CSV table of C-alpha atoms and ligand atoms in Angstrom, one decimal:
chain,number,residue,atom,x,y,z
A,1,UNK,CA,39.7,7.1,12.7
A,2,UNK,CA,36.6,7.9,14.2
A,3,UNK,CA,35.0,6.0,17.0
A,4,UNK,CA,32.1,4.5,16.8
A,5,UNK,CA,29.4,5.9,19.9
A,6,UNK,CA,28.5,4.0,22.8
A,7,UNK,CA,24.7,4.4,22.1
A,8,UNK,CA,24.2,4.5,19.6
A,9,UNK,CA,26.6,2.3,17.3
A,10,UNK,CA,27.1,5.4,14.5
A,11,UNK,CA,30.2,7.2,14.1
A,12,UNK,CA,31.0,9.9,16.3
A,13,UNK,CA,33.0,13.1,15.2
A,14,UNK,CA,35.7,15.5,17.1
A,15,UNK,CA,32.7,18.1,16.6
A,16,UNK,CA,30.6,16.0,18.2
A,17,UNK,CA,32.4,13.9,20.6
A,18,UNK,CA,32.3,13.5,24.6
A,19,UNK,CA,35.0,11.2,25.7
A,20,UNK,CA,34.3,9.5,29.2
A,21,UNK,CA,33.9,6.3,30.9
A,22,UNK,CA,36.5,5.1,28.6
A,23,UNK,CA,33.9,5.4,26.1
A,24,UNK,CA,33.0,8.0,23.3
A,25,UNK,CA,29.6,9.2,22.5
A,26,UNK,CA,27.2,12.9,20.8
A,27,UNK,CA,26.4,15.4,22.7
A,28,UNK,CA,23.0,13.6,21.8
A,29,UNK,CA,23.8,10.4,23.0
A,30,UNK,CA,25.2,11.2,26.5
A,31,UNK,CA,21.7,11.0,28.9
A,32,UNK,CA,20.2,9.8,31.8
A,33,UNK,CA,20.0,5.4,31.2
A,34,UNK,CA,16.2,6.0,33.3
A,35,UNK,CA,15.1,10.0,32.8
A,36,UNK,CA,17.2,10.1,29.8
A,37,UNK,CA,18.0,13.9,30.6
A,38,UNK,CA,21.1,14.4,28.3
A,39,UNK,CA,24.5,15.6,30.4
A,40,UNK,CA,27.4,17.1,30.4
A,41,UNK,CA,31.1,16.0,31.7
A,42,UNK,CA,30.3,18.8,35.2
A,43,UNK,CA,26.8,17.2,35.8
A,44,UNK,CA,27.2,13.4,34.5
A,45,UNK,CA,27.9,10.6,36.9
A,46,UNK,CA,29.6,7.7,36.1
A,47,UNK,CA,28.2,3.9,36.8
A,48,UNK,CA,29.1,0.3,35.5
A,49,UNK,CA,30.6,3.0,32.7
A,50,UNK,CA,27.2,4.3,32.1
A,51,UNK,CA,25.7,7.8,32.4
A,52,UNK,CA,23.1,8.5,34.9
A,53,UNK,CA,21.5,12.5,36.1
A,54,UNK,CA,22.3,13.1,39.8
A,55,UNK,CA,18.2,12.4,40.4
A,56,UNK,CA,18.8,8.4,38.7
A,57,UNK,CA,22.4,7.3,39.7
A,58,UNK,CA,21.9,3.6,41.5
A,59,UNK,CA,23.1,4.7,45.5
A,60,UNK,CA,24.6,3.5,48.2
A,61,UNK,CA,21.9,2.1,49.6
A,62,UNK,CA,20.8,0.1,46.9
A,63,UNK,CA,21.7,-3.6,46.7
A,64,UNK,CA,23.3,-4.2,43.2
A,65,UNK,CA,26.8,-5.4,43.8
A,66,UNK,CA,25.4,-9.3,44.0
A,67,UNK,CA,26.1,-11.2,40.8
A,68,UNK,CA,27.2,-9.2,38.0
A,69,UNK,CA,28.9,-11.1,35.3
A,70,UNK,CA,32.8,-10.8,36.9
A,71,UNK,CA,31.3,-12.1,40.1
A,72,UNK,CA,29.3,-14.9,39.0
A,73,UNK,CA,33.3,-15.5,37.6
A,74,UNK,CA,34.9,-14.6,39.9
A,75,UNK,CA,32.3,-18.0,42.4
A,76,UNK,CA,32.7,-20.3,39.6
A,77,UNK,CA,36.3,-20.8,39.5
A,78,UNK,CA,36.5,-21.2,42.4
A,79,UNK,CA,33.8,-23.9,43.0
A,80,UNK,CA,36.2,-25.3,40.1
A,81,UNK,CA,39.1,-24.7,42.5
A,82,UNK,CA,37.3,-26.5,45.6
A,83,UNK,CA,36.5,-29.3,44.3
A,84,UNK,CA,39.7,-30.6,41.9
A,85,UNK,CA,41.7,-29.5,45.4
A,86,UNK,CA,40.3,-32.7,47.6
A,87,UNK,CA,39.6,-35.3,44.3
A,88,UNK,CA,42.1,-38.0,44.2
A,89,UNK,CA,40.6,-41.2,43.8
A,90,UNK,CA,43.6,-43.5,45.2
A,91,UNK,CA,45.4,-41.5,47.6
A,92,UNK,CA,41.6,-40.0,48.8
A,93,UNK,CA,41.7,-36.1,49.9
A,94,UNK,CA,45.1,-34.1,48.9
A,95,UNK,CA,45.5,-31.9,51.3
A,96,UNK,CA,46.6,-28.4,49.7
A,97,UNK,CA,50.2,-26.6,50.5
B,1,ZN,ZN1,25.0,8.4,19.4
B,2,ZN,ZN1,18.0,10.5,35.1
């Protein structure tokens, strides 16, 4: 069973496969997200499960981290928790141990 390409969705055969970032790519489809420069296992930089060239790899000085779906989910979860913690109409606020 040959996996689909993470870029174009077509089947990747073993001869043209690049296995990187937990995905399978055609050699030609494994290119920088920004400039489309073709990359290989030696010169790619992985970020967010996507390949980037050296020039376009998001640097630390970039502030990207704030609102990833995962962060939003965690924030919603903790908001829900803090609501239920204090909601008790008969006994008033509950102090969680
Ligand atoms: Zn492809
Ligand atoms: Zn690039």
